[in-house]
Tab-separated table of C-alpha atoms and ligand atoms in Angstrom:
chain	number	residue	atom	x	y	z
H	1	MET	CA	29.948	17.829	-3.976
H	2	ASN	CA	32.994	14.223	-3.548
H	3	TRP	CA	32.626	14.484	0.056
H	4	LEU	CA	28.690	13.845	-0.001
H	5	GLN	CA	28.740	11.215	-2.625
H	6	LYS	CA	32.287	9.512	-0.462
H	7	PHE	CA	30.094	9.378	2.706
H	8	MET	CA	26.504	8.221	1.117
H	9	TYR	CA	28.350	5.133	-0.112
H	10	GLY	CA	27.047	1.597	1.179
H	11	ARG	CA	23.998	4.084	2.602
H	12	HIS	CA	20.375	3.114	2.169
H	13	GLY	CA	19.328	7.091	1.056
H	14	THR	CA	15.785	7.333	1.376
H	15	ASP	CA	12.764	5.467	-0.011
H	16	GLN	CA	8.786	5.924	0.054
H	17	LEU	CA	8.923	5.077	3.533
H	18	ASN	CA	11.765	7.742	4.187
H	19	ILE	CA	9.296	10.638	2.161
H	20	ALA	CA	6.665	9.893	4.022
H	21	LEU	CA	8.427	10.406	7.443
H	22	LEU	CA	9.479	13.589	5.655
H	23	VAL	CA	5.717	14.733	4.893
H	24	LEU	CA	4.242	13.487	8.529
H	25	TYR	CA	7.592	15.822	10.072
H	26	MET	CA	6.110	18.690	7.778
H	27	ILE	CA	2.450	17.114	8.862
H	28	LEU	CA	2.859	17.573	12.936
H	29	ALA	CA	5.421	21.059	12.430
H	30	LEU	CA	2.782	22.496	11.404
H	31	ILE	CA	-0.142	20.979	13.045
H	32	GLY	CA	2.587	22.359	15.639
H	33	GLN	CA	2.620	25.414	14.666
H	34	LEU	CA	-1.282	26.618	14.629
H	35	THR	CA	-2.237	24.872	17.629
H	36	GLY	CA	0.910	25.554	20.412
H	37	LEU	CA	0.696	21.564	21.097
H	38	TRP	CA	4.696	21.482	21.850
H	39	PHE	CA	3.816	17.649	22.367
H	40	LEU	CA	3.775	17.347	18.455
H	41	TYR	CA	7.288	19.681	18.116
H	42	TYR	CA	9.129	16.592	19.908
H	43	LEU	CA	7.179	13.841	18.168
H	44	GLY	CA	8.320	14.895	14.767
H	45	PHE	CA	11.085	15.609	15.885
H	46	ALA	CA	11.899	11.471	16.112
H	47	VAL	CA	9.775	11.107	13.293
H	48	ILE	CA	12.632	13.379	11.572
H	49	ILE	CA	15.472	11.536	13.853
H	50	TRP	CA	14.364	8.054	12.804
H	51	SER	CA	14.162	9.350	9.212
H	52	PHE	CA	17.884	10.637	8.993
H	53	PHE	CA	19.023	7.103	10.962
H	54	ARG	CA	16.954	5.671	7.979
H	55	MET	CA	18.570	6.956	5.347
H	56	PHE	CA	21.627	7.321	6.222
H	57	SER	CA	21.836	3.346	8.237
H	58	ARG	CA	23.558	0.554	6.402
H	59	ASN	CA	21.657	-2.408	6.813
H	60	HIS	CA	19.934	-2.253	3.534
H	61	GLU	CA	18.181	-5.461	4.652
H	62	LYS	CA	16.717	-4.676	7.113
H	63	ARG	CA	15.668	-1.016	5.589
H	64	TRP	CA	14.225	-2.278	2.408
H	65	ALA	CA	11.871	-4.998	4.732
H	66	GLU	CA	10.619	-1.947	6.681
H	67	ASN	CA	9.837	-0.284	3.430
H	68	GLN	CA	7.666	-3.530	2.093
H	69	VAL	CA	6.000	-3.184	5.171
H	70	PHE	CA	4.801	0.559	4.174
H	71	LEU	CA	3.964	-0.191	0.373
H	72	GLY	CA	2.091	-2.573	2.028
H	73	ILE	CA	-0.458	-1.083	3.949
H	74	TRP	CA	0.460	2.553	2.076
H	75	SER	CA	-0.147	0.573	-1.431
H	76	PRO	CA	-3.902	0.312	-1.075
H	77	ILE	CA	-4.646	3.175	0.696
H	78	SER	CA	-2.752	5.195	-2.513
H	79	SER	CA	-4.479	3.588	-5.427
H	80	ARG	CA	-7.696	4.368	-3.074
H	81	LEU	CA	-7.000	7.046	-3.157
H	82	LEU	CA	-5.958	8.136	-6.181
H	83	SER	CA	-9.541	6.240	-8.571
H	84	LEU	CA	-11.613	8.626	-5.839
H	85	PHE	CA	-9.593	11.606	-7.565
H	86	ARG	CA	-9.626	10.591	-10.705
H	87	HIS	CA	-13.763	9.192	-10.233
H	88	GLN	CA	-14.065	12.866	-8.747
H	89	LYS	CA	-12.897	14.617	-13.069
H	90	ASP	CA	-14.250	13.203	-14.589
H	91	LYS	CA	-17.492	14.810	-15.727
H	92	THR	CA	-18.600	12.889	-18.158
H	93	HIS	CA	-18.706	9.787	-16.687
H	94	ARG	CA	-20.149	8.850	-13.164
H	95	TYR	CA	-18.246	4.809	-11.568
H	96	PHE	CA	-20.998	2.675	-9.255
H	97	HIS	CA	-19.577	-0.988	-7.641
H	98	CYS	CA	-21.473	-3.693	-9.149
H	99	PRO	CA	-23.511	-5.051	-6.001
H	100	LYS	CA	-22.414	-9.011	-6.680
H	101	CYS	CA	-19.125	-8.567	-7.217
H	102	LYS	CA	-17.652	-4.873	-6.171
H	103	ALA	CA	-16.044	-4.748	-9.137
H	104	THR	CA	-15.773	-0.975	-10.261
H	105	LEU	CA	-18.178	0.397	-13.634
H	106	ARG	CA	-18.133	2.987	-15.104
H	107	VAL	CA	-20.887	4.141	-17.572
H	108	PRO	CA	-21.859	7.169	-19.198
H	109	LYS	CA	-23.380	10.725	-17.547
H	110	GLY	CA	-26.762	12.302	-17.939
H	111	ARG	CA	-28.509	9.329	-19.530
H	112	GLY	CA	-31.227	8.877	-16.716
H	113	LYS	CA	-32.135	5.047	-14.970
H	114	ILE	CA	-29.857	2.034	-17.037
H	115	GLU	CA	-29.955	-0.692	-16.993
H	116	ILE	CA	-26.261	-1.355	-15.969
H	117	THR	CA	-24.766	-5.207	-16.569
H	118	CYS	CA	-22.153	-6.272	-14.955
H	119	PRO	CA	-19.172	-7.234	-17.463
H	120	LYS	CA	-17.711	-9.710	-15.293
H	121	CYS	CA	-20.604	-11.369	-13.809
H	122	GLN	CA	-22.926	-10.393	-15.485
H	123	THR	CA	-25.146	-9.009	-12.974
H	124	VAL	CA	-27.662	-6.419	-14.566
H	125	PHE	CA	-28.732	-3.082	-11.922
H	126	VAL	CA	-30.571	-0.432	-12.554
H	127	LYS	CA	-29.440	2.855	-11.383
H	128	LYS	CA	-29.811	7.021	-12.195
H	129	THR	CA	-27.112	9.076	-13.999
D	201	ZN	ZN1	-19.898	-7.919	-11.352
């Protein structure tokens, strides 16, 4: 293991973008395998080469900047997906968005038609729970 530590010393290693690239590679390889589209293999190969290049790169600043750009795009998407998943799992509440300020409001399920008051902007609207 010592040779690996010596080899990786001063190199960028892995980050969120690299993990995303590996996942993208696996998706491309799987779709390529299932559909027989040869260009997906080459695209996946390019993605994995890029991932290895980033992993072994010694230019930390540039790799860090790339990762920040990726996180700027991915973070809003992932938090939206996560909240969607959480709302789907919650069987005792319903989630609504305030028509005025778009705040997410959680109300108990099974109460029929209720008047909901947004705690942020005090807008009142009626929804069926
Ligand atoms: Zn509101």
